[in-house]
PDB file of C-alpha atoms and ligand atoms in Angstrom:
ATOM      1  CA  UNK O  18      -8.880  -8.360 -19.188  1.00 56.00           C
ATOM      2  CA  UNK O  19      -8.412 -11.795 -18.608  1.00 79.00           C
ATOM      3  CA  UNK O  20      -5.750 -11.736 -15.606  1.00 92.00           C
ATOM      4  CA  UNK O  21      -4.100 -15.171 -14.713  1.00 95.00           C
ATOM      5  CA  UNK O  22      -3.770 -16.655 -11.410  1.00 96.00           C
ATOM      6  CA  UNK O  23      -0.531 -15.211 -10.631  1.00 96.00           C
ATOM      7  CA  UNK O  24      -1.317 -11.715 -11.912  1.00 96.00           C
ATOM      8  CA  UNK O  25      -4.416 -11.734  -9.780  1.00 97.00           C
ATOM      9  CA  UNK O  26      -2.722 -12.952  -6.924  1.00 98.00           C
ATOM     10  CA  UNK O  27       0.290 -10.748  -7.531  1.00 97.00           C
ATOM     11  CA  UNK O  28      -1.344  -7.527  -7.709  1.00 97.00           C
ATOM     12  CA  UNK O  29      -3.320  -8.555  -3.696  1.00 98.00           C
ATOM     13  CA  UNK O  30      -1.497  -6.907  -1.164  1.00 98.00           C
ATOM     14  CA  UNK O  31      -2.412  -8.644   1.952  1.00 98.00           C
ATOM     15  CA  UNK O  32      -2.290  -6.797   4.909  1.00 98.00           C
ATOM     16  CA  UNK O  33      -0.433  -8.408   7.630  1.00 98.00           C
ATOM     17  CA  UNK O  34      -2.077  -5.722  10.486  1.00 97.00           C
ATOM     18  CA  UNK O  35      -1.168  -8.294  13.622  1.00 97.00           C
ATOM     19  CA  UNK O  36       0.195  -7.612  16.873  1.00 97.00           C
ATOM     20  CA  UNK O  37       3.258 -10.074  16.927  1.00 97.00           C
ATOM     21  CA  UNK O  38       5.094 -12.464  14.591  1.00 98.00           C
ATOM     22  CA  UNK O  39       3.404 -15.607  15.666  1.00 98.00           C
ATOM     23  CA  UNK O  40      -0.117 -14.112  14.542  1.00 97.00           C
ATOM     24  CA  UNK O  41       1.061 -13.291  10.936  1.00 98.00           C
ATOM     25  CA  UNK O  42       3.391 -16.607  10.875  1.00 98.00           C
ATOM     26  CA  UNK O  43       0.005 -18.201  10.772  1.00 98.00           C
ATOM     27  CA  UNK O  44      -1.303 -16.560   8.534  1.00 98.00           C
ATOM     28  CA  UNK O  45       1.794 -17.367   6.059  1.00 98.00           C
ATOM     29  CA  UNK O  46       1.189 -20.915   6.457  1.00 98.00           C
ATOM     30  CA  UNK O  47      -2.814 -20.699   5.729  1.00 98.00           C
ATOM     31  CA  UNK O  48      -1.828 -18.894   2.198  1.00 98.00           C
ATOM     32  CA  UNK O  49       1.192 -20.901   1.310  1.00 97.00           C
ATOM     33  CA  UNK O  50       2.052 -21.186  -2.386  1.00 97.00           C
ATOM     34  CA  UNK O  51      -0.283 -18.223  -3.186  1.00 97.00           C
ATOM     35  CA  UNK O  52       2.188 -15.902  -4.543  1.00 96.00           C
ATOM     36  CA  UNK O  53       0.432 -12.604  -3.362  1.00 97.00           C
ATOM     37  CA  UNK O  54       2.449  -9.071  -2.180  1.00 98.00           C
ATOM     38  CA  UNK O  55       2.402  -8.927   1.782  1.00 98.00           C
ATOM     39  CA  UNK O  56       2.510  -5.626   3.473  1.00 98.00           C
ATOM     40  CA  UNK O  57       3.765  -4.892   6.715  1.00 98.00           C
ATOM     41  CA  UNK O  58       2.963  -1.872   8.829  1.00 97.00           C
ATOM     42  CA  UNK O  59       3.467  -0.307  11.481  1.00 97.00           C
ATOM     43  CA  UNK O  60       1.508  -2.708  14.384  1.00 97.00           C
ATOM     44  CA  UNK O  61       3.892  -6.001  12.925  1.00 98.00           C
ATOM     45  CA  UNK O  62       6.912  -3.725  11.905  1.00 98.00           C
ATOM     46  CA  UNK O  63       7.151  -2.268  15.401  1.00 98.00           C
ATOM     47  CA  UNK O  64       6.433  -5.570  17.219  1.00 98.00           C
ATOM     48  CA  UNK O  65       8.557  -7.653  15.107  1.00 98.00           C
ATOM     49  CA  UNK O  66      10.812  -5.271  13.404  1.00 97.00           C
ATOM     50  CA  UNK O  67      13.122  -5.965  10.422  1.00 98.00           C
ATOM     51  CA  UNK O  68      13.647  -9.621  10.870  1.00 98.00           C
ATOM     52  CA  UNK O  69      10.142 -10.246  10.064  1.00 98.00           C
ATOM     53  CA  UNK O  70      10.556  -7.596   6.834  1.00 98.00           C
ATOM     54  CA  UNK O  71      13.698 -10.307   5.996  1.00 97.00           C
ATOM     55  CA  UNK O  72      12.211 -13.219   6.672  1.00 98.00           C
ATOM     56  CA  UNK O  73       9.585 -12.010   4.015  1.00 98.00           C
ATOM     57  CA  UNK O  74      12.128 -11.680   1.421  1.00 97.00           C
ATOM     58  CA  UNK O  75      13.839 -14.742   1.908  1.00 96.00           C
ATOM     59  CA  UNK O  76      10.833 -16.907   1.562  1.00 97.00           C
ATOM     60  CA  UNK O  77      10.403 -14.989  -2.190  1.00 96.00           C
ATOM     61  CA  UNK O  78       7.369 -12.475  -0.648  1.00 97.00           C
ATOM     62  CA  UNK O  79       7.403  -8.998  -2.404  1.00 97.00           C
ATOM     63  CA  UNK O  80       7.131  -6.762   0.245  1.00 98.00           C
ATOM     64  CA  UNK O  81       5.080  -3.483   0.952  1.00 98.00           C
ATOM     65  CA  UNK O  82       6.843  -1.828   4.201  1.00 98.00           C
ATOM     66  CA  UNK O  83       3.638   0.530   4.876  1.00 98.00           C
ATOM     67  CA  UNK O  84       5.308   3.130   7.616  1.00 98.00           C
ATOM     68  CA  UNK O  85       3.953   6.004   6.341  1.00 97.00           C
ATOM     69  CA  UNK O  86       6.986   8.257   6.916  1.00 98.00           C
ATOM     70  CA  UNK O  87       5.972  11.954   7.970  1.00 98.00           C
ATOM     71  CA  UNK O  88       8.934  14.212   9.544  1.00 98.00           C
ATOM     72  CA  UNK O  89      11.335  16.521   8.665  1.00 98.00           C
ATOM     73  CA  UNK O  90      13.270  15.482   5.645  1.00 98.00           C
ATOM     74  CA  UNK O  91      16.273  14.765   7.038  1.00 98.00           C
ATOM     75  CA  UNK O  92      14.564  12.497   9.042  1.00 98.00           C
ATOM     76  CA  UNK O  93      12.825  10.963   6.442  1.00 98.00           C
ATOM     77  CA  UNK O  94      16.071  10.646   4.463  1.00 98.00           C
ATOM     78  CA  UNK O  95      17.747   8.808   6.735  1.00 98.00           C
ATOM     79  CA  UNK O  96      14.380   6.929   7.346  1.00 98.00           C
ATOM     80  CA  UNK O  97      14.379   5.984   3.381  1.00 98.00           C
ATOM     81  CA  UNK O  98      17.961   4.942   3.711  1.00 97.00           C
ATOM     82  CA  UNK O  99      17.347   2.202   5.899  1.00 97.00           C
ATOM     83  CA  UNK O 100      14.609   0.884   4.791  1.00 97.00           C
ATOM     84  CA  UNK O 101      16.105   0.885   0.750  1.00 97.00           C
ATOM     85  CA  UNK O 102      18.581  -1.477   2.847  1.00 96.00           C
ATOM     86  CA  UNK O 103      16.540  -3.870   3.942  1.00 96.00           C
ATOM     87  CA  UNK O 104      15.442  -4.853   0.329  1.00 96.00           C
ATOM     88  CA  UNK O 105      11.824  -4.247   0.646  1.00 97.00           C
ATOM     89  CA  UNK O 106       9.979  -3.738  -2.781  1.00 98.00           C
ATOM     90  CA  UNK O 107       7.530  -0.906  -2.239  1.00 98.00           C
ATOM     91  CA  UNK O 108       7.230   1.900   0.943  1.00 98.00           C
ATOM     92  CA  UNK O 109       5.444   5.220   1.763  1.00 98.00           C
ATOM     93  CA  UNK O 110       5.646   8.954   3.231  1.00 98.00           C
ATOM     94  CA  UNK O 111       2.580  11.035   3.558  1.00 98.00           C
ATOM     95  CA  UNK O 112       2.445  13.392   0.478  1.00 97.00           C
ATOM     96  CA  UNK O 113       1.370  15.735   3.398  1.00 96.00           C
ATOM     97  CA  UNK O 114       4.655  15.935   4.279  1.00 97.00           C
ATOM     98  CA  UNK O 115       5.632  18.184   1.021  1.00 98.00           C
ATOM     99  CA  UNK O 116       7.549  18.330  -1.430  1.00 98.00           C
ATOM    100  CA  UNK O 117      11.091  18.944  -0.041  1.00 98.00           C
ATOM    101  CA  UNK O 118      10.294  15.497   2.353  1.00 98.00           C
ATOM    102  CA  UNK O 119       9.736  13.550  -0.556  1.00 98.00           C
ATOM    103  CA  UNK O 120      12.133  14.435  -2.581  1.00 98.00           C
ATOM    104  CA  UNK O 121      14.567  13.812   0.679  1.00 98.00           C
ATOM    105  CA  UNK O 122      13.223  10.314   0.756  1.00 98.00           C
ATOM    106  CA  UNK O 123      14.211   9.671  -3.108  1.00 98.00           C
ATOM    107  CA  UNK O 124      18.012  10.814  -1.700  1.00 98.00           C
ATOM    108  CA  UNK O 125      17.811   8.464   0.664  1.00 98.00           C
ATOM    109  CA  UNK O 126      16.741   5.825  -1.181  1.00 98.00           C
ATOM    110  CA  UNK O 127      19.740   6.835  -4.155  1.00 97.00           C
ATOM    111  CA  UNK O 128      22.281   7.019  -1.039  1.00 96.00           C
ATOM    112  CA  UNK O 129      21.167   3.916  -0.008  1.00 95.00           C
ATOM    113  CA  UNK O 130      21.755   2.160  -3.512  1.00 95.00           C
ATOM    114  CA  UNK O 131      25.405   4.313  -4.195  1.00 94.00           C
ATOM    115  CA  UNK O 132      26.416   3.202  -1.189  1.00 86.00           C
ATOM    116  CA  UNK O 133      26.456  -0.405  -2.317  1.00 82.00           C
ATOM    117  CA  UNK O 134      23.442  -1.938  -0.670  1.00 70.00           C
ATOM    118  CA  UNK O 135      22.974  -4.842  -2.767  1.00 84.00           C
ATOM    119  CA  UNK O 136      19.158  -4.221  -3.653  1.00 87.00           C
ATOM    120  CA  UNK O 137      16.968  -3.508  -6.100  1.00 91.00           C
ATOM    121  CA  UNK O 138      15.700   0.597  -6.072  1.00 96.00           C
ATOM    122  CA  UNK O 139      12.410   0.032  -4.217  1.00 98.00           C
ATOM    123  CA  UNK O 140       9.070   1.663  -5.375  1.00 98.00           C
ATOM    124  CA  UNK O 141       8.279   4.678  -3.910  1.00 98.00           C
ATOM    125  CA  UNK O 142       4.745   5.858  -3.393  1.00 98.00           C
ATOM    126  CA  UNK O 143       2.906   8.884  -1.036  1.00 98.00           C
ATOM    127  CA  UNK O 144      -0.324   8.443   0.536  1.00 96.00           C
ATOM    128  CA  UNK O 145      -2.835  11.316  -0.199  1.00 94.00           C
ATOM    129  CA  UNK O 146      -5.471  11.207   1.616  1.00 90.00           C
ATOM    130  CA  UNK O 147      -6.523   7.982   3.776  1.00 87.00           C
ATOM    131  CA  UNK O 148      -8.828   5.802   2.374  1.00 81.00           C
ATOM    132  CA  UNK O 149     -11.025   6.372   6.161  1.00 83.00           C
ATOM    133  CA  UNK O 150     -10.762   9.829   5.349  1.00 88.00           C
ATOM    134  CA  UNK O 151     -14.537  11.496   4.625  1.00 88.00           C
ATOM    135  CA  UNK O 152     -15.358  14.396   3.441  1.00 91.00           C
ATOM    136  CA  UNK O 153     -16.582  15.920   6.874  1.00 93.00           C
ATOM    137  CA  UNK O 154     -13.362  14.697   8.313  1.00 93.00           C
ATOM    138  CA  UNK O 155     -10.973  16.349   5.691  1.00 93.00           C
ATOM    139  CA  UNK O 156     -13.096  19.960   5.678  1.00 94.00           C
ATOM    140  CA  UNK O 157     -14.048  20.129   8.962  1.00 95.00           C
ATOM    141  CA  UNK O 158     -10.729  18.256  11.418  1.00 95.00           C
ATOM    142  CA  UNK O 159      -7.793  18.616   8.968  1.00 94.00           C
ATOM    143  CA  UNK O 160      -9.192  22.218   7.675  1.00 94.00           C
ATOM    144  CA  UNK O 161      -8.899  21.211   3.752  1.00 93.00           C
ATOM    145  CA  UNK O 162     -11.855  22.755   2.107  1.00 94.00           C
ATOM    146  CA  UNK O 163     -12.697  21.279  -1.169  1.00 94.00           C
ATOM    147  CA  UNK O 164     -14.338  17.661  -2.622  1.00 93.00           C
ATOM    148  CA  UNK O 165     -11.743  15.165  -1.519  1.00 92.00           C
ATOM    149  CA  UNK O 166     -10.911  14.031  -4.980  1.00 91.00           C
ATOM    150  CA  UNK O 167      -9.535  17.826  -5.313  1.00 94.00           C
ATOM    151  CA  UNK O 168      -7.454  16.951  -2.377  1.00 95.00           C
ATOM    152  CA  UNK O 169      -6.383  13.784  -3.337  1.00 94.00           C
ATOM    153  CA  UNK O 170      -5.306  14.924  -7.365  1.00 97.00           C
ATOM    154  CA  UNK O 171      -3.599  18.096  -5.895  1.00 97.00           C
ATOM    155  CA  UNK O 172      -1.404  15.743  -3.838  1.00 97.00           C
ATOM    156  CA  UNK O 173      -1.111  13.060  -6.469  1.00 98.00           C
ATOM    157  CA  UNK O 174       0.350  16.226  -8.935  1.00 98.00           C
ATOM    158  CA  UNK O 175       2.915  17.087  -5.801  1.00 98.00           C
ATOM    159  CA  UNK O 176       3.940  13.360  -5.225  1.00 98.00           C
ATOM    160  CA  UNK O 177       5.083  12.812  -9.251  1.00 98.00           C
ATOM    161  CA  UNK O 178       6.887  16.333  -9.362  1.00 98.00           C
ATOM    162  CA  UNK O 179       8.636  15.227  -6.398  1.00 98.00           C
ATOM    163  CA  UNK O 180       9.812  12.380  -8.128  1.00 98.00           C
ATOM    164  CA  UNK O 181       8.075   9.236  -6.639  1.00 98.00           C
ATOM    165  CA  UNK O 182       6.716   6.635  -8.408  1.00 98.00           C
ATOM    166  CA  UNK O 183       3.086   6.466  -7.204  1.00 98.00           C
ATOM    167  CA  UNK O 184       0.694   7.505  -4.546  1.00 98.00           C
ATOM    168  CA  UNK O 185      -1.904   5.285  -1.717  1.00 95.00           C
ATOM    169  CA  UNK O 186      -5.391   6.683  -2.685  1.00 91.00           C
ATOM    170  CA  UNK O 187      -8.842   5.310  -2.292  1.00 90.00           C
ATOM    171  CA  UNK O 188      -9.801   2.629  -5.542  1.00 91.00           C
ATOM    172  CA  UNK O 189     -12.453   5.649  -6.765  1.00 91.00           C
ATOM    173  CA  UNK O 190      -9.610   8.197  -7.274  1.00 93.00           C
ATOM    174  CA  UNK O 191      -7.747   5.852  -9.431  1.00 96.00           C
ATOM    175  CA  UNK O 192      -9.514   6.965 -13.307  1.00 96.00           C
ATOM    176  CA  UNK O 193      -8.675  10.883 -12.005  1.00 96.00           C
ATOM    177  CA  UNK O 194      -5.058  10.379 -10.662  1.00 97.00           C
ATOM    178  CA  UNK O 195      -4.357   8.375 -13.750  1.00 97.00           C
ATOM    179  CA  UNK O 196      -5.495  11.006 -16.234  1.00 97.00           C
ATOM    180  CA  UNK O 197      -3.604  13.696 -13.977  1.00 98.00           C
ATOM    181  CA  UNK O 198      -0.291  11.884 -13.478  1.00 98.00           C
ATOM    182  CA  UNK O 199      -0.287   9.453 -16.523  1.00 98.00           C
ATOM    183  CA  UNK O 200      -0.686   5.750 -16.711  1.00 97.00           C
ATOM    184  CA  UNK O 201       2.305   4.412 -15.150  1.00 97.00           C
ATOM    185  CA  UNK O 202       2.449   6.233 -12.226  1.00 98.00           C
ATOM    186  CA  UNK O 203       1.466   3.487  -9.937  1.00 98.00           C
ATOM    187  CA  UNK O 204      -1.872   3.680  -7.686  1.00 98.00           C
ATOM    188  CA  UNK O 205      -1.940   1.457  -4.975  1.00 97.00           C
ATOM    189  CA  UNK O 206      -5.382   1.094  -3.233  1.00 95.00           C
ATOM    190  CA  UNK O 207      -6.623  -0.319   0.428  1.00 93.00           C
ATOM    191  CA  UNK O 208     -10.400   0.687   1.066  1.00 91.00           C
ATOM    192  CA  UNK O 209     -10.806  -2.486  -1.336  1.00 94.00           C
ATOM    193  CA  UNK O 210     -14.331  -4.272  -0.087  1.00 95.00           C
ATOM    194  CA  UNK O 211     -15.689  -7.551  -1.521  1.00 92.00           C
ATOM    195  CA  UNK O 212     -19.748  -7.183  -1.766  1.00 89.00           C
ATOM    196  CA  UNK O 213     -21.269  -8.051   1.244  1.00 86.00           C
ATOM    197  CA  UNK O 214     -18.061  -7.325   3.381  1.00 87.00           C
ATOM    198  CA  UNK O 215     -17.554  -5.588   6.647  1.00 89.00           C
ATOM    199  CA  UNK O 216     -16.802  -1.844   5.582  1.00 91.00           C
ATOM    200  CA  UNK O 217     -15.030  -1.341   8.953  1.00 89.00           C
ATOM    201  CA  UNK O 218     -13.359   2.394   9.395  1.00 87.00           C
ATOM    202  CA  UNK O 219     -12.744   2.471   6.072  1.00 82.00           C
ATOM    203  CA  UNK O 220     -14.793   5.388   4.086  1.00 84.00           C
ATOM    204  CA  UNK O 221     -13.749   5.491   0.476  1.00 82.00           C
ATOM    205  CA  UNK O 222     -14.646   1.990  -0.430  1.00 89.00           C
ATOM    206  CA  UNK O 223     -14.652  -0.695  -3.718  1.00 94.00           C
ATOM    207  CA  UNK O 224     -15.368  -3.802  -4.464  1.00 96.00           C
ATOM    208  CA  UNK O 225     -11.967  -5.651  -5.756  1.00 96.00           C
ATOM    209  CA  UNK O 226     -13.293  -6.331  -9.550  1.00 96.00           C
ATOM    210  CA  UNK O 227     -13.877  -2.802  -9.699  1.00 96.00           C
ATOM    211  CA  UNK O 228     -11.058  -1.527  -8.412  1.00 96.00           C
ATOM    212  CA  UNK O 229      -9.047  -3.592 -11.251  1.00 95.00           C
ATOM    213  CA  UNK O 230     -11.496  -2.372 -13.703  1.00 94.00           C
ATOM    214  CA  UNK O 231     -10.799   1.666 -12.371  1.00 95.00           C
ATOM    215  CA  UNK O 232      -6.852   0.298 -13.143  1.00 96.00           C
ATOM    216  CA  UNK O 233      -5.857   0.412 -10.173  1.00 97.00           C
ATOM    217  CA  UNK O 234      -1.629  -1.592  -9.691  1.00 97.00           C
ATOM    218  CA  UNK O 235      -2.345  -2.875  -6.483  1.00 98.00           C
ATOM    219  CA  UNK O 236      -4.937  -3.443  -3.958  1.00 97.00           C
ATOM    220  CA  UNK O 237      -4.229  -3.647   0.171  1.00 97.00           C
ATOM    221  CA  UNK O 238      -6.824  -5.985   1.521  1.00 97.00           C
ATOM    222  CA  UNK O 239      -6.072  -6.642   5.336  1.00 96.00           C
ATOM    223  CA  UNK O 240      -9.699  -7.284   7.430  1.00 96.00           C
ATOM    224  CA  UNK O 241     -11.756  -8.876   4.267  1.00 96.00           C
ATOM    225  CA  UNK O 242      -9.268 -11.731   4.447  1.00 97.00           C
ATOM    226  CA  UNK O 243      -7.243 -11.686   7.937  1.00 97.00           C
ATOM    227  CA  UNK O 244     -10.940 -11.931   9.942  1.00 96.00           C
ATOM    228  CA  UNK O 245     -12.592 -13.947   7.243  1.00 96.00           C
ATOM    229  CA  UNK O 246     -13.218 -17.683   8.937  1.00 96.00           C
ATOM    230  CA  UNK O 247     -11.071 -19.260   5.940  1.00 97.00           C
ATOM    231  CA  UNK O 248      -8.784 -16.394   5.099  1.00 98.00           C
ATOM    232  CA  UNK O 249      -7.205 -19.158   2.109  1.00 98.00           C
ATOM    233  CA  UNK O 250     -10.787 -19.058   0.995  1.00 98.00           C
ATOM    234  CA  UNK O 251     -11.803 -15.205   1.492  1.00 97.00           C
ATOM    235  CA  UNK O 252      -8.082 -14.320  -0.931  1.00 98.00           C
ATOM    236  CA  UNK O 253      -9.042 -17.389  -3.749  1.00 98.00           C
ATOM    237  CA  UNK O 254     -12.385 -15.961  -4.156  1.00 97.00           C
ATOM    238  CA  UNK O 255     -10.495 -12.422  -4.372  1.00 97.00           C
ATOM    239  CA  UNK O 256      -8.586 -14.044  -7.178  1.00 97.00           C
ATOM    240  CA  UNK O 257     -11.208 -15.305  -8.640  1.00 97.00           C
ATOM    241  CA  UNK O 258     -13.285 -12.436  -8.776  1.00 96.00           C
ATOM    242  CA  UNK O 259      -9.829 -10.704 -10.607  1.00 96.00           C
ATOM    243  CA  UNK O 260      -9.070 -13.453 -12.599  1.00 96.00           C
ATOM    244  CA  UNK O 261     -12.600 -12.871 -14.246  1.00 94.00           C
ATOM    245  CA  UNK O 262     -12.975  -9.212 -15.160  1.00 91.00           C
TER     246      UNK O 262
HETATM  247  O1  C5P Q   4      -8.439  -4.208   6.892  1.00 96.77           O
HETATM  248  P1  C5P Q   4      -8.374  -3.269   5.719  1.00 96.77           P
HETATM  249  O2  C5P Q   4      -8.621  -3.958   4.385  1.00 96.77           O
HETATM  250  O3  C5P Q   4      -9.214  -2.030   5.907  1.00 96.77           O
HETATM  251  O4  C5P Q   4      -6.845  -2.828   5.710  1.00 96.77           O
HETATM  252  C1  C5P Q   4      -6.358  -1.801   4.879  1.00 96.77           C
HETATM  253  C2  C5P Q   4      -4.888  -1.676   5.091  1.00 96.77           C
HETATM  254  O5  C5P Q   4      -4.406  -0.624   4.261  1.00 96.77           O
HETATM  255  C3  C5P Q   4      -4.472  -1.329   6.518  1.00 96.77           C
HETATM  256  O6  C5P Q   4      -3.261  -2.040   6.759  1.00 96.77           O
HETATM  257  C4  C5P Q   4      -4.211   0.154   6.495  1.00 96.77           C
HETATM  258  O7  C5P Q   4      -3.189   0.540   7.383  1.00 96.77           O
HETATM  259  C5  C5P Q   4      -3.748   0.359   5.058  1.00 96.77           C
HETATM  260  N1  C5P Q   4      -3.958   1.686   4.488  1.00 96.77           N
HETATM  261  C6  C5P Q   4      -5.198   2.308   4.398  1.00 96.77           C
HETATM  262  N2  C5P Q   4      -5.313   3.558   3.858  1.00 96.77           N
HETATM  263  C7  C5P Q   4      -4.234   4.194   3.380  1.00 96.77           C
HETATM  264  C8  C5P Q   4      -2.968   3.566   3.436  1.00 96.77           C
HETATM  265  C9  C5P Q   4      -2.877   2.297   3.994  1.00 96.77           C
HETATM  266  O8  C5P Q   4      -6.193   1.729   4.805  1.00 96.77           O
HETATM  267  N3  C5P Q   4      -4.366   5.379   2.788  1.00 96.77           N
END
């Protein structure tokens, strides 16, 4: 495929999952220069709030804003509003939400950019099932009966007719929701594990060369890289590993 560095690098989503600004600030200055996506959610987001989100943008980040909206739509309208505002690149509802809440959050987003909000129209993706999500767990706790893939394409289907651009799956659902949806609908994909890694809570796991083989857009890494001893090291070797597919 022969990716170069800053296709590698840009298609890394590092996951900035600290408790407070200072934590991830250091972080920023270990990876300087590498121009990967960061993503905030909801641990930074509501410990440092928009600023950090800002700060992001002005140093040139792209930025994944990973709240994982799930409400009524109004709610989530309003909720897509603001965030379209504060110029991030990418963001997320639960597909579980439905339809109607999705489509809300595209209104929001459009409100957001008629109203003059001098942005670009973010990306808008759902998540489908989480990527710690097992089998047992979906069938037996949260009563959907069925393989998860099932699951997963059924809400991928209900996330494009909705109009959004994408969905957050696991990196082994990407060859399935890409023949269901089409090739540019976007797949974005945590549960991304270098060989030999920690596996954590995370179920539905990859390594990151085969996840970009599957086809997957864009791959959240948080743990593999923010608890590695040289996180610098643990994303180069990601790139690396990328960079020679
Ligand atoms: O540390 P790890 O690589 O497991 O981090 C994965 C990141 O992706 C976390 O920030 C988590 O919130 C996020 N995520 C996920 N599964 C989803 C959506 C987002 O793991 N379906």
């Amino acid at each position: 495929m022969g990716l170069t560095l800053e296709q590698a690098a840009g298609r890394i989503m590092v996951a900035l999952d600290y408790p407070e600004a200072s934590a991830a600030e250091k972080l920023l200055r270990e990876l300087d220069g590498i121009p990967c996506y960061m993503k905030v959610g909801m641990q930074l987001y509501y410990a440092a709030g928009p600023a950090f989100v800002t700060m992001l943008k002005d140093r040139g980040y792209n930025v994944f804003l990973d709240l994982k909206m799930h409400d009524i739509p109004n709610t989530v309208k309003g909720g897509a509003n603001s965030i379209t505002k504060l110029g991030v690149d990418l963001f997320n509802v639960h597909a579980a939400g439905g339809k109607a809440m999705m489509e809300a959050a595209m209104e929001g987003v459009e409100a957001a950019l008629a109203g003059g909000a001098s942005v670009k129209r973010p990306t808008v993706i759902a998540v489908t099932h989480l990527t710690s999500t097992s089998q047992a767990v979906l069938n037996d706790e949260i009563g959907i009966a069925g393989p998860v893939d099932e699951a997963v394409i059924r809400y991928a289907k209900l996330t494009r007719e909705a109009g959004l651009d994408g969905v957050v799956a696991s990196p082994q659902e990407v060859i399935a929701i890409k023949a269901a949806c089409g090739s540019s609908f976007k797949t974005i994909t945590p549960g991304i594990r270098p060989a030999g890694a920690d596996i954590g809570d995370q179920s539905r796991i990859m390594t990151p060369g085969d996840a970009v083989k599957a086809g997957t857009d864009y791959m959240v890494i948080g743990r593999p890289i923010t608890s590695a001893p040289s996180p610098r090291a643990a994303l180069e070797s990601i790139i690396e590993e990328l960079m020679s597919v």
